[in-house]
GROMACS .gro file of C-alpha atoms in nm:
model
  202
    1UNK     CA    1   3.611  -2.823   0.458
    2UNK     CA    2   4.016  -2.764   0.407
    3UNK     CA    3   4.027  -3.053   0.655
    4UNK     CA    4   3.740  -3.280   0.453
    5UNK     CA    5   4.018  -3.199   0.178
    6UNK     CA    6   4.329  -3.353   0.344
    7UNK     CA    7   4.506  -3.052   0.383
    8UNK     CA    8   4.757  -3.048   0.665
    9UNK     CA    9   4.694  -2.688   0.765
   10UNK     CA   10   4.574  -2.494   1.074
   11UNK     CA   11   4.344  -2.251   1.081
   12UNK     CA   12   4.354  -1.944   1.345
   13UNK     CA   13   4.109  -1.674   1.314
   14UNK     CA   14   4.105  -1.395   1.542
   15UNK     CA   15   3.899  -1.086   1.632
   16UNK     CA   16   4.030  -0.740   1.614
   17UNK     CA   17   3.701  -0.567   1.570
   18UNK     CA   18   3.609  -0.223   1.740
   19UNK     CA   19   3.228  -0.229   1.810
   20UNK     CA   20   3.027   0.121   1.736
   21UNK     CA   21   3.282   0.282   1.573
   22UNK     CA   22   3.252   0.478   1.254
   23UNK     CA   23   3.508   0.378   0.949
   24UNK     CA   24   3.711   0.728   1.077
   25UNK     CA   25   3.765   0.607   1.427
   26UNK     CA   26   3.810   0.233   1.284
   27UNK     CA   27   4.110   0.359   1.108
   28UNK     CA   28   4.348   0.500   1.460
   29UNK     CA   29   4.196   0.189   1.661
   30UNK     CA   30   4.114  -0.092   1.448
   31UNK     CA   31   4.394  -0.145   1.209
   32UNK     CA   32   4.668  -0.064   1.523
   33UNK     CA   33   4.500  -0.357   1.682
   34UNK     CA   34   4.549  -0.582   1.360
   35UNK     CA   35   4.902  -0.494   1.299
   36UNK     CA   36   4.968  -0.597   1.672
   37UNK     CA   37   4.777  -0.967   1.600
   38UNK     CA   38   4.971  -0.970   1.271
   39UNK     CA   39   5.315  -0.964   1.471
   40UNK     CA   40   5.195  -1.141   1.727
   41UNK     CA   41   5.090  -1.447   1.492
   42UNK     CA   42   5.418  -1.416   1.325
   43UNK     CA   43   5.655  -1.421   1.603
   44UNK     CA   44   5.415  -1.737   1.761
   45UNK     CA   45   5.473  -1.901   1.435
   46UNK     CA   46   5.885  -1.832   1.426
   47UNK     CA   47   5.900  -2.004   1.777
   48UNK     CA   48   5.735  -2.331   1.654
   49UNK     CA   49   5.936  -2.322   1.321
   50UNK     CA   50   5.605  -2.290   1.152
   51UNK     CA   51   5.486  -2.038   0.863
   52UNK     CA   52   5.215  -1.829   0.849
   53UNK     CA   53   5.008  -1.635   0.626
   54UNK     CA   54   4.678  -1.428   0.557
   55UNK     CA   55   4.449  -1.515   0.328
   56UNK     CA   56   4.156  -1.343   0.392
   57UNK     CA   57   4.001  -1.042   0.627
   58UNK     CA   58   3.616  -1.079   0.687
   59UNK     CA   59   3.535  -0.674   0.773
   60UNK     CA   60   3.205  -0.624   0.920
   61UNK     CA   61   3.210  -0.249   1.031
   62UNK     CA   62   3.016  -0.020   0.930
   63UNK     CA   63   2.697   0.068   1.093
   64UNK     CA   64   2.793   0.346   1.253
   65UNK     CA   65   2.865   0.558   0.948
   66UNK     CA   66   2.490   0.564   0.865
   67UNK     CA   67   2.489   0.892   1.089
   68UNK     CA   68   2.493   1.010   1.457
   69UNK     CA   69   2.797   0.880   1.570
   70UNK     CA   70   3.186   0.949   1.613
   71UNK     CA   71   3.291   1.118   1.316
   72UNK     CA   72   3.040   0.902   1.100
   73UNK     CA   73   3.074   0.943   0.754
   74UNK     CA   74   2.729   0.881   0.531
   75UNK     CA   75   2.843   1.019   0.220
   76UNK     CA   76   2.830   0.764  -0.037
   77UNK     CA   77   3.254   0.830  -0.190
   78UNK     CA   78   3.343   1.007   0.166
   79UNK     CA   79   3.282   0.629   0.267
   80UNK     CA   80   3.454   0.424  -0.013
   81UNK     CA   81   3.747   0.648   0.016
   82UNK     CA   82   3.805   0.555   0.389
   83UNK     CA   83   3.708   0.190   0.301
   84UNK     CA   84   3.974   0.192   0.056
   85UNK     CA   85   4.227   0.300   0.288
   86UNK     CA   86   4.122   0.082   0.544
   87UNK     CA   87   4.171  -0.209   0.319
   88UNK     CA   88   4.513  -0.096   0.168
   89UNK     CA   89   4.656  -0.078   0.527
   90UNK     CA   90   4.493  -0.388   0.647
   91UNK     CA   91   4.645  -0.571   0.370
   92UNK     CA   92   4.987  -0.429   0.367
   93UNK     CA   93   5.033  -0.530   0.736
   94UNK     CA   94   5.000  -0.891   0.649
   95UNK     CA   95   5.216  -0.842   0.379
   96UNK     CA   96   5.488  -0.651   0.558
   97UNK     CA   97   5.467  -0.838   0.895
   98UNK     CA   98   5.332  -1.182   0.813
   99UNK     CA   99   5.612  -1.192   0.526
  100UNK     CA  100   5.352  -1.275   0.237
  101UNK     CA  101   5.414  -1.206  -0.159
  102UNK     CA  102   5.008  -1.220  -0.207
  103UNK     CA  103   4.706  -0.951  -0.050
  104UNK     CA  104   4.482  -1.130   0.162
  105UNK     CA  105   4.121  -1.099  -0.072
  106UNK     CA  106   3.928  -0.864   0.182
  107UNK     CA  107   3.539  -1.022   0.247
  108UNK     CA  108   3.305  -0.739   0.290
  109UNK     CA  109   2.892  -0.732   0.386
  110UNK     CA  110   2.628  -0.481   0.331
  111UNK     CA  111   2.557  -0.313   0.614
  112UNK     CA  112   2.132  -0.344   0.651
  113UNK     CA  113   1.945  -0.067   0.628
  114UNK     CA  114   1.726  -0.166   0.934
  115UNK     CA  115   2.028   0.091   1.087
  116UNK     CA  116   1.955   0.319   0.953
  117UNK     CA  117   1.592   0.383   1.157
  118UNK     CA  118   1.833   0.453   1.437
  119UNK     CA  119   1.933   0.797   1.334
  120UNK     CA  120   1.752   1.110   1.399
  121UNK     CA  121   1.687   1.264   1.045
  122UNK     CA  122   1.830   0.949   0.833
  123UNK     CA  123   1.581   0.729   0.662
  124UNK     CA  124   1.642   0.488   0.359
  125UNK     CA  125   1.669   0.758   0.083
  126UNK     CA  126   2.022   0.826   0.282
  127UNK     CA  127   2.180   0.453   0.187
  128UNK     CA  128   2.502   0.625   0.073
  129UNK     CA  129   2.690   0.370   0.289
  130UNK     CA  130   2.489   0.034   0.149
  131UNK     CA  131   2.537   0.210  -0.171
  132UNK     CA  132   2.948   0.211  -0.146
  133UNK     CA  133   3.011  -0.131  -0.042
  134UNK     CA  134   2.832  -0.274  -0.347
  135UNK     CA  135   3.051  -0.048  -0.519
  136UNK     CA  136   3.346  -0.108  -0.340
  137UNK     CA  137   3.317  -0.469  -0.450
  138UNK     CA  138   3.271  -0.389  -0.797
  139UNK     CA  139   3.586  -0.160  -0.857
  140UNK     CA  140   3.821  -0.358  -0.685
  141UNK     CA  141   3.892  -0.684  -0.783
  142UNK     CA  142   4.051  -0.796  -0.470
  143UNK     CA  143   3.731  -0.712  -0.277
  144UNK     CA  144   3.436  -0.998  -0.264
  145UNK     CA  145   3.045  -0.848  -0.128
  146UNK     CA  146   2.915  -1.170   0.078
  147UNK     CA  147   2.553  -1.022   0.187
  148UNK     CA  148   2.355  -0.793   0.378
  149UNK     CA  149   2.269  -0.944   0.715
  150UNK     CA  150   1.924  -0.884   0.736
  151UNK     CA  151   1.783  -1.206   0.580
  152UNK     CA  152   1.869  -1.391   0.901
  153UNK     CA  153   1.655  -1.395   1.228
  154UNK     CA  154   1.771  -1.099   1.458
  155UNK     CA  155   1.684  -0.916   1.775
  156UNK     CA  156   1.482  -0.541   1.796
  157UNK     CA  157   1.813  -0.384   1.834
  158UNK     CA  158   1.878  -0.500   1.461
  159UNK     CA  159   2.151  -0.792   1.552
  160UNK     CA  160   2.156  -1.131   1.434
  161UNK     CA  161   2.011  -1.356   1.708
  162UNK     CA  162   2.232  -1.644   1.824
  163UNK     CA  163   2.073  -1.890   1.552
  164UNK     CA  164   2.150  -1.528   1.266
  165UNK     CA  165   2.504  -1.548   1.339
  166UNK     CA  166   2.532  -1.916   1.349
  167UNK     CA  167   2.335  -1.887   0.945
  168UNK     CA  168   2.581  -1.583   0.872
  169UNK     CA  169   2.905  -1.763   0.958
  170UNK     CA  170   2.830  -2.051   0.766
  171UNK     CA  171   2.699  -1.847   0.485
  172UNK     CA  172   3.037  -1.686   0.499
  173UNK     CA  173   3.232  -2.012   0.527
  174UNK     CA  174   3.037  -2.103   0.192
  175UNK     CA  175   3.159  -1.788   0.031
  176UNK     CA  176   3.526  -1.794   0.116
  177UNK     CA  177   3.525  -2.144   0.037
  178UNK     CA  178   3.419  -2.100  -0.332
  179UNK     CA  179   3.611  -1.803  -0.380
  180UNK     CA  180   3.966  -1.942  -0.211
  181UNK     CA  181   3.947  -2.303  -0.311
  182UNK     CA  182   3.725  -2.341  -0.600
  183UNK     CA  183   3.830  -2.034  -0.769
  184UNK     CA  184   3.464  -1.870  -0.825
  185UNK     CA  185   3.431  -1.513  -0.767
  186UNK     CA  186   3.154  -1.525  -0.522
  187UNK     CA  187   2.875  -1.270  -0.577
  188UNK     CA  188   2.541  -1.204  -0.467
  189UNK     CA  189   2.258  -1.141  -0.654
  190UNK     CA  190   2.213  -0.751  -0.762
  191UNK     CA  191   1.913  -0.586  -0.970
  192UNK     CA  192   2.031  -0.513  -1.326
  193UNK     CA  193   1.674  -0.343  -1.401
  194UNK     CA  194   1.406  -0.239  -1.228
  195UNK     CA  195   1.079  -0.142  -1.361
  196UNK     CA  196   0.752  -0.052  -1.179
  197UNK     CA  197   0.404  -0.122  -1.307
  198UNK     CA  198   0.142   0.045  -1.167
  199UNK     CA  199   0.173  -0.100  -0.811
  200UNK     CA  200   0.386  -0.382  -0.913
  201UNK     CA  201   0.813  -0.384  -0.899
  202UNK     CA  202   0.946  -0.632  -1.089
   0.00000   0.00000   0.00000
């Protein structure tokens, strides 16, 4: 779409992800990794005279904090404090070694709660981590909630098939589109009321 626009940019998006791994483990092994990608980018960028810059991180972590993992963390503010850390540090690296003036806007998901069937003694009255990134999205203004993942096709092990991720990264694309270029604050839909009749939830 940036090209569709005529804008003479490239695009480089990279992977610094640390599968299974609750937000406490994410914090010594993820963000490292990032800050080394960061400099890398950077010093790529110096030796071709070019600039570079951040403008958004996509984090999809999370799953493991449901319960009965590494140090998981299920807690509802246990888990938006160590979100909120993660986020601080992932933006001040591209800030600090990248050489930007602005954050990069930080693209979360909601975790689905088909997880949390995984966990010995966790069912979906325990959504403390669901709970937090809607939250999360709401108190911060530099924080945007794209969607849960569990509207797209997927496999019994609860991820996306090949044809889910293909819907999810375009869904994505949509959503950091409108919020970067057109200037809309992306948001899902979210319940303002509930109210149950009988056996009827509207």
């Amino acid at each position: 779409m940036y090209r569709r626009y005529t804008h003479d940019i490239n695009i480089v998006a990279s992977t610094a992800g640390t599968s299974g791994a609750s937000l406490q483990t994410l914090i010594t092994s993820y963000i490292p990794n990032v800050v080394r990608m960061h400099q890398n980018m950077k010093s790529v960028a110096d030796n071709e005279n070019k600039s570079v810059g951040c403008f958004a991180i996509v984090f999809m972590q999370g799953e493991s904090d449901y319960g009965g993992r590494d140090n998981s963390t299920p807690d509802k503010d246990a888990y938006k404090a160590l979100l909120l850390q993660t986020k601080n540090a992932l933006q001040a690296s591209a800030m600090t070694n990248l050489g930007q003036e602005r954050k990069p806007l930080f693209f979360i998901y909601q975790t689905s709660g088909g997880w949390v069937h995984d966990y010995t003694g966790i069912d979906n009255s325990a959504l403390g981590v669901s709970m937090a990134q809607i939250e999360f999205a709401q108190e911060n203004d530099d924080v945007v909630l794209i969607s849960p993942c569990y509207q797209v096709t997927t496999y019994t092990d609860n991820h996306p098939s090949c044809n889910g991720y293909r819907w999810l990264g375009e869904y994505y694309a949509k959503a950091i589109w409108q919020t970067l270029y057109r200037g809309w604050r992306f948001s899902n839909p979210i319940p303002e009321e509930i109210v149950r009749e009988e056996k009827r939830i509207i």
